[in-house]
Amino acid sequence: MSTKAVRIVCCLLCLALAPYTRLLAQDGGDHDRDRDRPGGPGAPGSPSGPGGPGGPGGPREPRHGERGKGGAAAHAPHNALQFGPVGRWWDNRSVVQSIGLRREQQKRMDAIFDSNKPAILDSYKGFLKAQSNLTAVNKDPQAKKDRVFAAIDAVNQARASLQKATSAMLLQIRNEMEPDQVNKLEKIE
């Protein structure tokens, strides 16, 4: 496989994972203690909040609601369940107020996030390992077609595992909400 083909495959894989990397880049922290404090999780400039390093709204990504309408970044394709804005939206005060989310719901969502984070991180590490293996196989000039296809299948299987782990968490979070809150949340993005 040519170098150009390898680069194209890697670019496509990176694009497919973009929604997950933003979710995983956010630090959990002590949400109950920090939520109402200025600079706590979700606050502008905090490590896990908009404008923080690795959080939504970092140096190269506009904050939610500031994206240009009709641009490619405004409607990025998702290969898995997408529920609400990307990241820990239940810590965003404007989202919480607009959908009427209660404090006890936020606490349960924090617990769900914290309990699912290890499985999602393990799935993500498995995906990165499979992707690294595919890159190594593609660099081998004498790699057989079966070996390349097996590596591609392993990447796809790892991606599916990551999507399932993320979707399972999001479904649990959605189950903590009332139907009218879900409807309001779907209209936000």
PDB file of C-alpha atoms in Angstrom:
ATOM      1  CA  MET A   1       0.000   0.000   0.000  1.00  0.00           C
ATOM      2  CA  SER A   2       1.404   3.393  -0.917  1.00  0.00           C
ATOM      3  CA  THR A   3       2.307   6.097   1.568  1.00  0.00           C
ATOM      4  CA  LYS A   4      -0.467   8.277   0.191  1.00  0.00           C
ATOM      5  CA  ALA A   5      -3.038   5.544   0.831  1.00  0.00           C
ATOM      6  CA  VAL A   6      -1.776   5.097   4.392  1.00  0.00           C
ATOM      7  CA  ARG A   7      -2.087   8.824   5.025  1.00  0.00           C
ATOM      8  CA  ILE A   8      -5.631   8.839   3.684  1.00  0.00           C
ATOM      9  CA  VAL A   9      -6.620   5.891   5.896  1.00  0.00           C
ATOM     10  CA  CYS A  10      -5.083   7.573   8.952  1.00  0.00           C
ATOM     11  CA  CYS A  11      -6.862  10.855   8.211  1.00  0.00           C
ATOM     12  CA  LEU A  12     -10.203   9.075   7.859  1.00  0.00           C
ATOM     13  CA  LEU A  13      -9.684   7.267  11.152  1.00  0.00           C
ATOM     14  CA  CYS A  14      -8.806  10.519  12.916  1.00  0.00           C
ATOM     15  CA  LEU A  15     -11.939  12.171  11.559  1.00  0.00           C
ATOM     16  CA  ALA A  16     -14.055   9.253  12.726  1.00  0.00           C
ATOM     17  CA  LEU A  17     -12.643   9.570  16.255  1.00  0.00           C
ATOM     18  CA  ALA A  18     -12.856  13.343  16.639  1.00  0.00           C
ATOM     19  CA  PRO A  19     -16.047  13.251  18.781  1.00  0.00           C
ATOM     20  CA  TYR A  20     -14.483  10.738  21.188  1.00  0.00           C
ATOM     21  CA  THR A  21     -11.189  12.511  21.680  1.00  0.00           C
ATOM     22  CA  ARG A  22     -12.924  15.653  22.935  1.00  0.00           C
ATOM     23  CA  LEU A  23     -14.989  13.611  25.399  1.00  0.00           C
ATOM     24  CA  LEU A  24     -11.974  11.677  26.663  1.00  0.00           C
ATOM     25  CA  ALA A  25      -9.744  14.740  26.895  1.00  0.00           C
ATOM     26  CA  GLN A  26     -11.905  16.261  29.586  1.00  0.00           C
ATOM     27  CA  ASP A  27     -10.760  15.703  33.157  1.00  0.00           C
ATOM     28  CA  GLY A  28     -13.303  14.257  35.579  1.00  0.00           C
ATOM     29  CA  GLY A  29     -12.367  16.137  38.751  1.00  0.00           C
ATOM     30  CA  ASP A  30     -14.525  16.425  41.857  1.00  0.00           C
ATOM     31  CA  HIS A  31     -17.733  17.541  40.181  1.00  0.00           C
ATOM     32  CA  ASP A  32     -19.910  17.940  43.253  1.00  0.00           C
ATOM     33  CA  ARG A  33     -17.394  20.207  44.955  1.00  0.00           C
ATOM     34  CA  ASP A  34     -16.341  22.205  41.889  1.00  0.00           C
ATOM     35  CA  ARG A  35     -19.578  22.621  39.945  1.00  0.00           C
ATOM     36  CA  ASP A  36     -20.801  25.836  41.582  1.00  0.00           C
ATOM     37  CA  ARG A  37     -17.369  27.297  42.208  1.00  0.00           C
ATOM     38  CA  PRO A  38     -15.964  29.801  39.726  1.00  0.00           C
ATOM     39  CA  GLY A  39     -13.362  27.985  37.672  1.00  0.00           C
ATOM     40  CA  GLY A  40     -14.861  24.545  38.417  1.00  0.00           C
ATOM     41  CA  PRO A  41     -15.474  21.911  35.721  1.00  0.00           C
ATOM     42  CA  GLY A  42     -17.259  23.384  32.775  1.00  0.00           C
ATOM     43  CA  ALA A  43     -16.203  26.915  33.609  1.00  0.00           C
ATOM     44  CA  PRO A  44     -14.464  28.903  30.885  1.00  0.00           C
ATOM     45  CA  GLY A  45     -10.718  28.493  31.154  1.00  0.00           C
ATOM     46  CA  SER A  46     -10.813  25.463  33.486  1.00  0.00           C
ATOM     47  CA  PRO A  47      -8.989  22.322  32.327  1.00  0.00           C
ATOM     48  CA  SER A  48     -12.242  20.578  31.455  1.00  0.00           C
ATOM     49  CA  GLY A  49     -14.301  23.606  30.539  1.00  0.00           C
ATOM     50  CA  PRO A  50     -14.706  25.692  27.437  1.00  0.00           C
ATOM     51  CA  GLY A  51     -11.431  27.345  26.573  1.00  0.00           C
ATOM     52  CA  GLY A  52      -9.334  24.991  28.689  1.00  0.00           C
ATOM     53  CA  PRO A  53      -6.602  22.860  27.198  1.00  0.00           C
ATOM     54  CA  GLY A  54      -8.269  19.809  25.706  1.00  0.00           C
ATOM     55  CA  GLY A  55     -11.781  21.015  26.486  1.00  0.00           C
ATOM     56  CA  PRO A  56     -14.308  22.315  24.003  1.00  0.00           C
ATOM     57  CA  GLY A  57     -13.487  25.821  22.919  1.00  0.00           C
ATOM     58  CA  GLY A  58      -9.735  25.302  23.198  1.00  0.00           C
ATOM     59  CA  PRO A  59      -7.316  27.204  21.020  1.00  0.00           C
ATOM     60  CA  ARG A  60      -8.375  25.609  17.742  1.00  0.00           C
ATOM     61  CA  GLU A  61     -12.068  24.948  18.352  1.00  0.00           C
ATOM     62  CA  PRO A  62     -14.857  27.501  18.860  1.00  0.00           C
ATOM     63  CA  ARG A  63     -17.089  27.148  21.901  1.00  0.00           C
ATOM     64  CA  HIS A  64     -20.539  25.631  21.526  1.00  0.00           C
ATOM     65  CA  GLY A  65     -22.875  28.179  19.979  1.00  0.00           C
ATOM     66  CA  GLU A  66     -20.039  30.204  18.416  1.00  0.00           C
ATOM     67  CA  ARG A  67     -19.562  27.983  15.387  1.00  0.00           C
ATOM     68  CA  GLY A  68     -20.392  29.463  12.033  1.00  0.00           C
ATOM     69  CA  LYS A  69     -23.659  28.308  10.533  1.00  0.00           C
ATOM     70  CA  GLY A  70     -23.413  26.074   7.505  1.00  0.00           C
ATOM     71  CA  GLY A  71     -19.682  25.401   7.910  1.00  0.00           C
ATOM     72  CA  ALA A  72     -18.208  21.928   7.791  1.00  0.00           C
ATOM     73  CA  ALA A  73     -17.315  22.101  11.488  1.00  0.00           C
ATOM     74  CA  ALA A  74     -20.902  22.907  12.427  1.00  0.00           C
ATOM     75  CA  HIS A  75     -22.219  19.517  11.309  1.00  0.00           C
ATOM     76  CA  ALA A  76     -19.452  16.965  11.844  1.00  0.00           C
ATOM     77  CA  PRO A  77     -20.622  13.434  11.079  1.00  0.00           C
ATOM     78  CA  HIS A  78     -21.032  11.062  14.000  1.00  0.00           C
ATOM     79  CA  ASN A  79     -20.696   7.302  13.645  1.00  0.00           C
ATOM     80  CA  ALA A  80     -22.297   6.562  17.008  1.00  0.00           C
ATOM     81  CA  LEU A  81     -25.033   7.864  19.257  1.00  0.00           C
ATOM     82  CA  GLN A  82     -24.697  11.607  19.792  1.00  0.00           C
ATOM     83  CA  PHE A  83     -26.824  12.930  22.603  1.00  0.00           C
ATOM     84  CA  GLY A  84     -26.637  16.609  23.409  1.00  0.00           C
ATOM     85  CA  PRO A  85     -23.610  18.840  22.899  1.00  0.00           C
ATOM     86  CA  VAL A  86     -20.199  17.176  22.844  1.00  0.00           C
ATOM     87  CA  GLY A  87     -18.585  16.653  26.225  1.00  0.00           C
ATOM     88  CA  ARG A  88     -19.984  17.077  29.720  1.00  0.00           C
ATOM     89  CA  TRP A  89     -22.918  19.267  28.734  1.00  0.00           C
ATOM     90  CA  TRP A  90     -24.703  18.668  32.069  1.00  0.00           C
ATOM     91  CA  ASP A  91     -22.040  20.880  33.707  1.00  0.00           C
ATOM     92  CA  ASN A  92     -22.787  23.776  31.332  1.00  0.00           C
ATOM     93  CA  ARG A  93     -25.013  26.205  33.247  1.00  0.00           C
ATOM     94  CA  SER A  94     -26.798  27.557  30.179  1.00  0.00           C
ATOM     95  CA  VAL A  95     -27.708  24.046  29.017  1.00  0.00           C
ATOM     96  CA  VAL A  96     -28.786  23.040  32.525  1.00  0.00           C
ATOM     97  CA  GLN A  97     -31.035  26.091  32.829  1.00  0.00           C
ATOM     98  CA  SER A  98     -32.517  25.787  29.351  1.00  0.00           C
ATOM     99  CA  ILE A  99     -33.585  22.149  29.811  1.00  0.00           C
ATOM    100  CA  GLY A 100     -34.460  22.401  33.519  1.00  0.00           C
ATOM    101  CA  LEU A 101     -31.959  19.802  34.752  1.00  0.00           C
ATOM    102  CA  ARG A 102     -32.062  19.268  38.515  1.00  0.00           C
ATOM    103  CA  ARG A 103     -29.024  19.007  40.792  1.00  0.00           C
ATOM    104  CA  GLU A 104     -29.704  15.344  41.674  1.00  0.00           C
ATOM    105  CA  GLN A 105     -29.864  14.507  37.960  1.00  0.00           C
ATOM    106  CA  GLN A 106     -26.470  16.147  37.469  1.00  0.00           C
ATOM    107  CA  LYS A 107     -25.014  14.102  40.335  1.00  0.00           C
ATOM    108  CA  ARG A 108     -26.333  10.870  38.814  1.00  0.00           C
ATOM    109  CA  MET A 109     -24.916  11.863  35.411  1.00  0.00           C
ATOM    110  CA  ASP A 110     -21.534  12.546  37.037  1.00  0.00           C
ATOM    111  CA  ALA A 111     -21.645   9.083  38.613  1.00  0.00           C
ATOM    112  CA  ILE A 112     -22.547   7.489  35.275  1.00  0.00           C
ATOM    113  CA  PHE A 113     -19.718   9.336  33.538  1.00  0.00           C
ATOM    114  CA  ASP A 114     -17.212   8.351  36.230  1.00  0.00           C
ATOM    115  CA  SER A 115     -18.276   4.703  36.194  1.00  0.00           C
ATOM    116  CA  ASN A 116     -18.111   4.430  32.390  1.00  0.00           C
ATOM    117  CA  LYS A 117     -14.906   6.403  31.853  1.00  0.00           C
ATOM    118  CA  PRO A 118     -12.535   3.434  32.513  1.00  0.00           C
ATOM    119  CA  ALA A 119     -14.319   1.227  29.962  1.00  0.00           C
ATOM    120  CA  ILE A 120     -14.318   4.017  27.389  1.00  0.00           C
ATOM    121  CA  LEU A 121     -10.628   4.700  27.987  1.00  0.00           C
ATOM    122  CA  ASP A 122      -9.818   0.978  27.671  1.00  0.00           C
ATOM    123  CA  SER A 123     -11.756   0.837  24.399  1.00  0.00           C
ATOM    124  CA  TYR A 124      -9.959   3.938  23.180  1.00  0.00           C
ATOM    125  CA  LYS A 125      -6.554   2.449  24.051  1.00  0.00           C
ATOM    126  CA  GLY A 126      -7.539  -0.735  22.202  1.00  0.00           C
ATOM    127  CA  PHE A 127      -8.482   1.338  19.200  1.00  0.00           C
ATOM    128  CA  LEU A 128      -5.173   3.211  19.269  1.00  0.00           C
ATOM    129  CA  LYS A 129      -3.288  -0.087  19.518  1.00  0.00           C
ATOM    130  CA  ALA A 130      -5.188  -1.541  16.547  1.00  0.00           C
ATOM    131  CA  GLN A 131      -4.606   1.656  14.588  1.00  0.00           C
ATOM    132  CA  SER A 132      -0.891   1.534  15.393  1.00  0.00           C
ATOM    133  CA  ASN A 133      -0.755  -2.073  14.239  1.00  0.00           C
ATOM    134  CA  LEU A 134      -2.466  -1.148  10.972  1.00  0.00           C
ATOM    135  CA  THR A 135       0.062   1.621  10.422  1.00  0.00           C
ATOM    136  CA  ALA A 136       2.920  -0.817  11.025  1.00  0.00           C
ATOM    137  CA  VAL A 137       1.422  -3.373   8.641  1.00  0.00           C
ATOM    138  CA  ASN A 138       0.922  -0.708   5.990  1.00  0.00           C
ATOM    139  CA  LYS A 139       4.557   0.354   6.271  1.00  0.00           C
ATOM    140  CA  ASP A 140       5.716  -3.202   5.597  1.00  0.00           C
ATOM    141  CA  PRO A 141       6.424  -3.328   1.848  1.00  0.00           C
ATOM    142  CA  GLN A 142       5.953  -7.103   1.833  1.00  0.00           C
ATOM    143  CA  ALA A 143       2.681  -7.181   3.779  1.00  0.00           C
ATOM    144  CA  LYS A 144       0.178  -9.631   2.346  1.00  0.00           C
ATOM    145  CA  LYS A 145      -3.341  -8.613   1.499  1.00  0.00           C
ATOM    146  CA  ASP A 146      -4.803 -10.905   4.195  1.00  0.00           C
ATOM    147  CA  ARG A 147      -2.607  -9.353   6.883  1.00  0.00           C
ATOM    148  CA  VAL A 148      -3.591  -5.811   5.865  1.00  0.00           C
ATOM    149  CA  PHE A 149      -7.278  -6.708   5.773  1.00  0.00           C
ATOM    150  CA  ALA A 150      -7.023  -8.402   9.192  1.00  0.00           C
ATOM    151  CA  ALA A 151      -5.473  -5.232  10.611  1.00  0.00           C
ATOM    152  CA  ILE A 152      -8.251  -3.130   9.049  1.00  0.00           C
ATOM    153  CA  ASP A 153     -10.853  -5.471  10.553  1.00  0.00           C
ATOM    154  CA  ALA A 154      -9.189  -5.141  13.974  1.00  0.00           C
ATOM    155  CA  VAL A 155      -9.356  -1.322  13.724  1.00  0.00           C
ATOM    156  CA  ASN A 156     -13.022  -1.459  12.744  1.00  0.00           C
ATOM    157  CA  GLN A 157     -13.806  -3.866  15.580  1.00  0.00           C
ATOM    158  CA  ALA A 158     -11.973  -1.653  18.082  1.00  0.00           C
ATOM    159  CA  ARG A 159     -13.820   1.411  16.775  1.00  0.00           C
ATOM    160  CA  ALA A 160     -17.140  -0.394  17.151  1.00  0.00           C
ATOM    161  CA  SER A 161     -16.220  -1.335  20.734  1.00  0.00           C
ATOM    162  CA  LEU A 162     -15.420   2.308  21.497  1.00  0.00           C
ATOM    163  CA  GLN A 163     -18.681   3.479  19.941  1.00  0.00           C
ATOM    164  CA  LYS A 164     -20.671   0.931  21.932  1.00  0.00           C
ATOM    165  CA  ALA A 165     -19.006   1.912  25.209  1.00  0.00           C
ATOM    166  CA  THR A 166     -19.667   5.602  24.555  1.00  0.00           C
ATOM    167  CA  SER A 167     -23.234   4.983  23.404  1.00  0.00           C
ATOM    168  CA  ALA A 168     -23.970   2.836  26.471  1.00  0.00           C
ATOM    169  CA  MET A 169     -22.903   5.708  28.722  1.00  0.00           C
ATOM    170  CA  LEU A 170     -24.953   8.249  26.778  1.00  0.00           C
ATOM    171  CA  LEU A 171     -28.043   6.034  26.924  1.00  0.00           C
ATOM    172  CA  GLN A 172     -27.646   5.732  30.699  1.00  0.00           C
ATOM    173  CA  ILE A 173     -27.380   9.511  30.941  1.00  0.00           C
ATOM    174  CA  ARG A 174     -30.464   9.968  28.770  1.00  0.00           C
ATOM    175  CA  ASN A 175     -32.408   7.576  31.018  1.00  0.00           C
ATOM    176  CA  GLU A 176     -31.820   9.990  33.918  1.00  0.00           C
ATOM    177  CA  MET A 177     -33.814  12.673  32.111  1.00  0.00           C
ATOM    178  CA  GLU A 178     -37.508  13.307  31.708  1.00  0.00           C
ATOM    179  CA  PRO A 179     -38.967  13.192  28.164  1.00  0.00           C
ATOM    180  CA  ASP A 180     -39.495  16.967  27.997  1.00  0.00           C
ATOM    181  CA  GLN A 181     -35.859  17.538  29.028  1.00  0.00           C
ATOM    182  CA  VAL A 182     -34.699  15.181  26.268  1.00  0.00           C
ATOM    183  CA  ASN A 183     -36.787  17.100  23.718  1.00  0.00           C
ATOM    184  CA  LYS A 184     -35.357  20.441  24.873  1.00  0.00           C
ATOM    185  CA  LEU A 185     -31.809  19.060  24.746  1.00  0.00           C
ATOM    186  CA  GLU A 186     -32.264  17.776  21.188  1.00  0.00           C
ATOM    187  CA  LYS A 187     -33.252  21.294  20.100  1.00  0.00           C
ATOM    188  CA  ILE A 188     -30.120  22.891  21.609  1.00  0.00           C
ATOM    189  CA  GLU A 189     -27.709  21.542  19.051  1.00  0.00           C
TER     190      GLU A 189
END
